[in-house]
Coordinates of C-alpha atoms in Angstrom, one line a residue:
M1 CA 67.9 129.4 91.7
K2 CA 68.3 126.1 93.8
I3 CA 66.3 125.6 96.7
L4 CA 66.9 122.6 98.4
V5 CA 63.7 121.2 100.5
T6 CA 64.8 119.1 103.6
G7 CA 61.7 116.3 103.6
G8 CA 60.6 117.8 100.4
A9 CA 58.3 114.7 99.6
G10 CA 56.2 115.0 102.7
F11 CA 52.7 116.8 103.0
I12 CA 53.9 120.2 103.2
G13 CA 56.9 119.9 101.9
S14 CA 55.8 118.3 98.2
H15 CA 53.3 121.4 98.0
T16 CA 56.2 124.0 98.2
V17 CA 57.9 122.6 95.5
V18 CA 55.2 123.1 93.8
E19 CA 55.1 126.4 94.6
L20 CA 58.9 127.1 94.0
Y21 CA 58.6 126.0 90.2
K22 CA 55.5 128.3 90.2
A23 CA 57.4 131.5 91.6
G24 CA 60.3 129.9 88.9
Y25 CA 62.6 127.9 91.3
E26 CA 64.4 124.4 91.1
S27 CA 63.5 122.4 93.9
I28 CA 66.4 119.6 95.2
I29 CA 64.2 117.6 97.4
L30 CA 66.5 115.8 100.5
D31 CA 64.0 112.9 102.0
N32 CA 64.6 109.8 103.6
F33 CA 61.0 108.6 102.6
S34 CA 59.9 107.5 106.1
N35 CA 56.8 109.4 106.4
S36 CA 56.0 109.8 103.0
E37 CA 55.8 107.7 99.9
K38 CA 58.3 108.1 96.8
A39 CA 54.7 108.1 94.6
V40 CA 54.4 111.8 95.2
L41 CA 57.3 112.2 92.7
D42 CA 54.9 111.2 90.4
G43 CA 52.5 113.2 91.4
L44 CA 55.2 116.5 91.3
T45 CA 56.3 115.8 88.2
T46 CA 52.9 115.3 86.8
I47 CA 51.5 119.0 88.1
I48 CA 54.7 120.4 87.8
G49 CA 55.6 118.6 84.0
Q50 CA 59.1 118.1 84.8
S51 CA 61.1 115.8 86.7
V52 CA 61.9 116.8 90.4
K53 CA 65.6 116.0 91.7
Y54 CA 65.9 114.2 94.6
Y55 CA 68.5 112.8 97.1
E56 CA 67.3 109.8 99.5
A57 CA 68.8 110.0 102.9
D58 CA 68.9 110.8 106.0
I59 CA 69.3 114.9 107.6
N60 CA 71.2 113.6 110.9
D61 CA 73.9 111.7 107.6
A62 CA 76.6 114.2 107.7
A63 CA 78.0 112.4 104.3
A64 CA 74.6 113.2 102.6
W65 CA 75.3 117.0 103.2
D66 CA 78.4 117.0 101.9
K67 CA 77.2 114.8 98.9
V68 CA 74.4 117.4 98.1
F69 CA 76.4 120.8 98.5
T70 CA 78.7 119.5 96.4
E71 CA 76.7 117.9 93.6
Q72 CA 74.2 120.8 93.4
Q73 CA 75.2 124.9 94.0
I74 CA 72.1 125.2 96.4
D75 CA 70.8 128.7 97.0
G76 CA 69.0 128.2 99.9
I77 CA 67.3 126.0 101.7
I78 CA 63.9 125.3 103.7
H79 CA 63.6 123.0 105.9
F80 CA 60.8 120.6 106.6
A81 CA 62.4 117.5 107.5
A82 CA 61.0 116.5 111.4
N83 CA 59.1 114.6 113.2
K84 CA 55.9 115.9 114.1
A85 CA 53.5 113.7 116.2
V86 CA 52.9 115.9 119.7
G87 CA 51.3 111.9 121.3
E88 CA 54.3 110.4 120.4
S89 CA 57.3 112.9 121.4
V90 CA 55.5 112.8 124.6
K91 CA 56.1 108.8 125.0
E92 CA 59.7 109.2 122.7
P93 CA 61.4 112.6 123.2
L94 CA 64.7 110.9 122.6
K95 CA 64.1 110.5 118.6
Y96 CA 62.4 113.9 118.4
Y97 CA 65.4 115.3 120.1
R98 CA 67.8 113.8 117.6
N99 CA 65.8 113.9 114.4
N100 CA 65.0 117.3 115.0
V101 CA 66.9 119.4 116.7
A102 CA 70.5 117.4 116.6
A103 CA 69.7 117.7 112.3
T104 CA 69.0 121.2 112.6
V105 CA 72.8 121.5 114.0
L106 CA 74.2 119.4 111.6
M107 CA 72.7 121.0 108.8
L108 CA 73.3 125.0 110.2
E109 CA 77.2 123.2 110.2
K110 CA 77.0 122.2 106.3
M111 CA 75.9 125.6 105.5
Q112 CA 78.6 126.9 107.2
E113 CA 81.0 124.7 105.5
H114 CA 79.9 125.3 102.1
G115 CA 79.0 129.2 101.8
V116 CA 74.9 128.4 102.0
S117 CA 73.4 131.8 103.3
N118 CA 69.3 131.3 102.9
L119 CA 67.4 129.0 105.5
V120 CA 63.7 129.2 105.7
F121 CA 62.7 127.0 109.1
S122 CA 59.4 125.2 109.7
S123 CA 58.4 125.7 113.1
S124 CA 55.8 125.9 114.7
C125 CA 53.0 127.4 116.7
T126 CA 53.5 125.6 119.4
V127 CA 56.1 127.5 120.7
Y128 CA 53.5 129.5 122.1
G129 CA 52.2 127.5 124.6
Q130 CA 48.7 127.6 126.2
P131 CA 49.1 131.3 125.3
D132 CA 47.3 133.8 127.7
A133 CA 45.8 135.8 125.1
L134 CA 44.4 135.2 121.7
P135 CA 45.1 135.7 118.3
V136 CA 48.8 134.7 119.2
T137 CA 50.8 137.9 117.5
E138 CA 54.8 138.0 117.2
K139 CA 55.2 139.7 120.7
S140 CA 53.5 136.6 122.4
S141 CA 55.3 134.9 125.2
V142 CA 56.9 132.1 124.2
K143 CA 56.0 129.8 126.7
P144 CA 56.9 126.1 128.1
A145 CA 56.5 123.6 125.5
N146 CA 53.5 121.4 126.5
S147 CA 54.9 118.4 124.2
P148 CA 58.7 117.4 123.9
Y149 CA 57.6 118.2 119.8
G150 CA 56.7 122.1 120.3
N151 CA 60.4 122.5 122.8
T152 CA 61.9 120.6 119.8
K153 CA 60.6 123.9 117.7
Q154 CA 61.6 126.2 120.7
I155 CA 65.3 125.0 120.6
C156 CA 65.5 124.9 117.3
E157 CA 64.5 128.8 116.2
E158 CA 66.5 129.7 119.2
I159 CA 70.1 127.7 117.7
I160 CA 68.8 129.7 114.6
S161 CA 68.9 132.8 115.7
D162 CA 72.2 132.6 118.0
T163 CA 73.7 130.8 114.6
V164 CA 72.4 134.1 112.8
A165 CA 74.0 136.2 115.3
T166 CA 77.2 135.5 115.0
E167 CA 77.5 134.1 111.4
K168 CA 78.1 136.8 108.6
G169 CA 76.0 136.4 106.0
L170 CA 73.5 133.8 107.1
K171 CA 70.2 135.1 106.8
A172 CA 66.8 133.3 108.2
I173 CA 63.6 133.4 108.9
S174 CA 61.4 131.4 111.0
L175 CA 57.4 130.4 109.8
R176 CA 55.6 129.4 112.7
Y177 CA 52.2 128.0 111.1
F178 CA 49.3 126.6 113.0
N179 CA 47.4 123.8 111.5
P180 CA 48.3 122.8 107.9
I181 CA 45.4 120.9 106.5
G182 CA 43.4 119.6 102.7
A183 CA 45.3 118.4 99.7
H184 CA 46.2 120.0 95.8
E185 CA 43.5 120.4 93.9
S186 CA 44.3 118.0 91.4
A187 CA 44.4 115.2 94.0
L188 CA 47.7 114.5 92.8
I189 CA 49.4 114.9 96.1
G190 CA 48.5 115.2 99.4
E191 CA 48.7 114.0 103.4
L192 CA 49.3 110.5 103.5
P193 CA 50.7 109.7 107.1
I194 CA 52.2 106.8 107.7
G195 CA 50.7 104.6 109.6
V196 CA 47.6 105.9 112.2
P197 CA 47.2 109.7 111.8
A198 CA 48.1 111.7 114.6
N199 CA 46.5 114.8 113.1
L200 CA 42.2 115.2 113.0
V201 CA 41.7 116.2 109.2
P202 CA 43.2 113.1 107.6
F203 CA 41.7 111.0 110.7
I204 CA 38.1 112.1 109.6
T205 CA 38.9 111.6 106.1
Q206 CA 40.5 108.1 106.6
T207 CA 37.6 107.2 109.1
V208 CA 34.8 108.1 106.5
A209 CA 36.3 106.0 103.8
G210 CA 36.6 103.3 106.1
L211 CA 40.2 103.1 106.7
R212 CA 39.5 103.9 110.5
G213 CA 37.2 102.9 113.0
Q214 CA 35.2 105.9 114.9
L215 CA 37.1 109.1 114.8
S216 CA 38.2 110.0 118.7
V217 CA 37.2 114.0 119.6
F218 CA 40.1 114.2 122.8
G219 CA 37.8 116.2 124.9
D220 CA 34.7 117.9 125.4
D221 CA 35.0 119.7 128.9
Y222 CA 37.1 123.0 127.3
P223 CA 36.6 126.4 128.1
T224 CA 35.3 127.2 124.1
S225 CA 32.2 127.5 122.5
D226 CA 31.1 123.7 122.3
G227 CA 33.6 122.0 124.3
T228 CA 36.2 120.6 122.1
A229 CA 39.6 122.0 121.7
V230 CA 40.8 125.5 119.1
R231 CA 42.4 125.3 116.2
D232 CA 43.4 127.4 113.3
Y233 CA 43.4 125.2 110.2
I234 CA 45.3 126.4 107.0
H235 CA 44.9 125.0 103.6
V236 CA 48.4 123.9 102.9
V237 CA 48.5 125.3 99.1
D238 CA 48.7 128.8 101.1
L239 CA 51.0 127.5 103.8
A240 CA 53.4 126.6 100.4
K241 CA 52.9 130.0 99.5
A242 CA 54.5 131.3 102.5
H243 CA 57.5 129.6 102.3
V244 CA 57.8 131.0 99.0
S245 CA 57.5 134.7 100.7
A246 CA 60.2 134.0 103.0
L247 CA 62.8 133.0 100.6
A248 CA 61.8 135.9 98.6
L249 CA 61.9 138.1 101.5
L250 CA 65.9 136.8 103.0
L251 CA 66.7 137.0 98.9
E252 CA 66.0 140.6 99.4
Q253 CA 68.4 140.9 102.5
K254 CA 71.0 140.2 100.2
D255 CA 73.4 143.1 101.0
K256 CA 73.0 142.7 104.6
N257 CA 75.4 140.4 106.9
T258 CA 72.4 138.9 108.8
Y259 CA 68.8 138.9 109.0
Y260 CA 66.5 137.1 111.3
D261 CA 63.1 137.1 111.6
F262 CA 59.8 135.0 112.6
F263 CA 56.1 135.2 111.3
N264 CA 53.2 133.4 112.3
I265 CA 51.5 131.7 109.1
G266 CA 47.6 131.2 109.4
T267 CA 43.9 131.9 109.3
G268 CA 43.6 134.4 111.8
K269 CA 40.3 132.2 112.3
G270 CA 40.1 129.3 115.4
S271 CA 37.7 126.5 114.6
T272 CA 36.4 123.7 117.2
V273 CA 37.1 120.4 116.6
L274 CA 33.4 119.9 115.8
E275 CA 32.8 123.1 114.0
V276 CA 36.1 121.2 111.6
I277 CA 33.6 117.8 111.7
Q278 CA 30.5 120.0 110.7
A279 CA 32.4 121.9 107.9
F280 CA 34.1 118.7 106.4
E281 CA 30.1 116.7 106.3
S282 CA 28.5 120.5 104.9
S283 CA 31.0 120.2 102.2
T284 CA 31.1 116.4 101.3
G285 CA 28.1 115.2 102.0
L286 CA 28.9 113.0 104.1
K287 CA 28.4 112.2 107.6
V288 CA 31.8 111.5 110.4
D289 CA 31.0 108.5 112.7
Y290 CA 32.6 110.2 116.0
A291 CA 33.2 109.4 119.4
I292 CA 34.3 112.0 122.8
K293 CA 36.7 110.6 124.4
P294 CA 39.6 112.1 127.1
R295 CA 41.7 115.0 126.9
R296 CA 45.6 114.0 125.1
E297 CA 47.8 114.2 127.0
G298 CA 50.3 117.6 125.7
D299 CA 47.5 119.0 124.0
V300 CA 46.7 122.9 124.6
T301 CA 42.5 124.6 124.9
A302 CA 42.8 127.3 122.1
V303 CA 45.5 129.2 119.8
Y304 CA 45.0 130.9 116.2
A305 CA 47.3 133.5 114.9
D306 CA 46.9 136.6 114.1
C307 CA 48.7 137.1 110.9
T308 CA 49.1 141.1 110.1
K309 CA 53.0 140.9 110.4
S310 CA 52.8 138.3 107.7
N311 CA 50.3 140.1 105.9
E312 CA 52.6 143.4 106.2
V313 CA 56.5 142.3 105.5
L314 CA 55.8 139.1 103.5
G315 CA 52.7 140.8 101.6
W316 CA 51.3 136.9 102.5
K317 CA 47.7 136.6 103.3
A318 CA 45.8 132.9 103.7
E319 CA 42.9 132.2 100.9
K320 CA 41.8 129.6 100.6
T321 CA 38.4 128.4 102.7
L322 CA 37.9 126.0 106.0
A323 CA 35.4 124.5 103.2
E324 CA 37.6 124.3 100.2
A325 CA 40.3 123.1 102.0
L326 CA 38.0 120.0 103.4
A327 CA 36.6 119.3 100.7
D328 CA 40.1 119.4 98.8
A329 CA 40.9 116.8 101.6
W330 CA 38.6 114.4 101.1
R331 CA 38.9 114.3 96.9
W332 CA 42.6 113.3 98.2
Q333 CA 41.3 110.8 100.3
V334 CA 39.3 109.2 97.0
A335 CA 42.0 109.2 95.0
V336 CA 44.5 107.7 97.0
S337 CA 41.7 104.7 98.4
K338 CA 41.6 104.0 94.1
R339 CA 45.0 103.2 94.0

């Protein structure tokens, strides 16, 4: 069974390709390598023991979609490809609406044209904005987004839901995941942002590796245990496995005309920025040079998941610890630095 993975050379996508292989699926990657490197393909080949078919193309290219669907018998799509930096989205909103929203519309149109019925969509906990209560459940209100990035995820979920409601046979799941970190235990694939990292953990590892200056901790005046913002940090391998579970659930709905649902994917535990730094230092024995800076526009105070629905309906549960994720992230950084 062939699964098209858009953004499959990226951080989460590449780990999902590995887990799909382990579950017996064949992955086809569609990626323009704008935020990834082709070296990832070599890492995937080493991990799974065979090369992965890929198409180098942009997801806004209609001809590319036609080429993939014509040449491959695609049974489902896991859609990762998107711009994802909150801060950048505030500065360049049109870039995010074009690449995240317009491309999703095009994908759905091409799925209709070519009879592809199953979609797992990479959504985000940003759809909840600043929640009224924690932990966040799937029944929590979807709030006005704090950033254009978060708004693109809300809009895409609505577009997918509306399309499922009118397109007979289309089935989709949106995974609202929290903060993915870590790397594959082999240190052959991991998070490799192009340019300055927008996320906490790669900035920590690059700072400790001497590639960045002092780490900036944005805000120490939040109403949290130590004044820094709280997030739910999930190991990327656990997150990848959730996509395989979601795909399996979709395939179980083959006799239904339509199916749409959404799930939180996290650990169920929030950690402050300072707690993450301390956990990194404890798991690696290395010190992190950091300084407190003003709050960053678009950030919320705290968000972490209630994953009861994912545990019960998907049959999935996060297994790896924060310390394991940070140790894996550091091993990956060391491996990258040796290249």
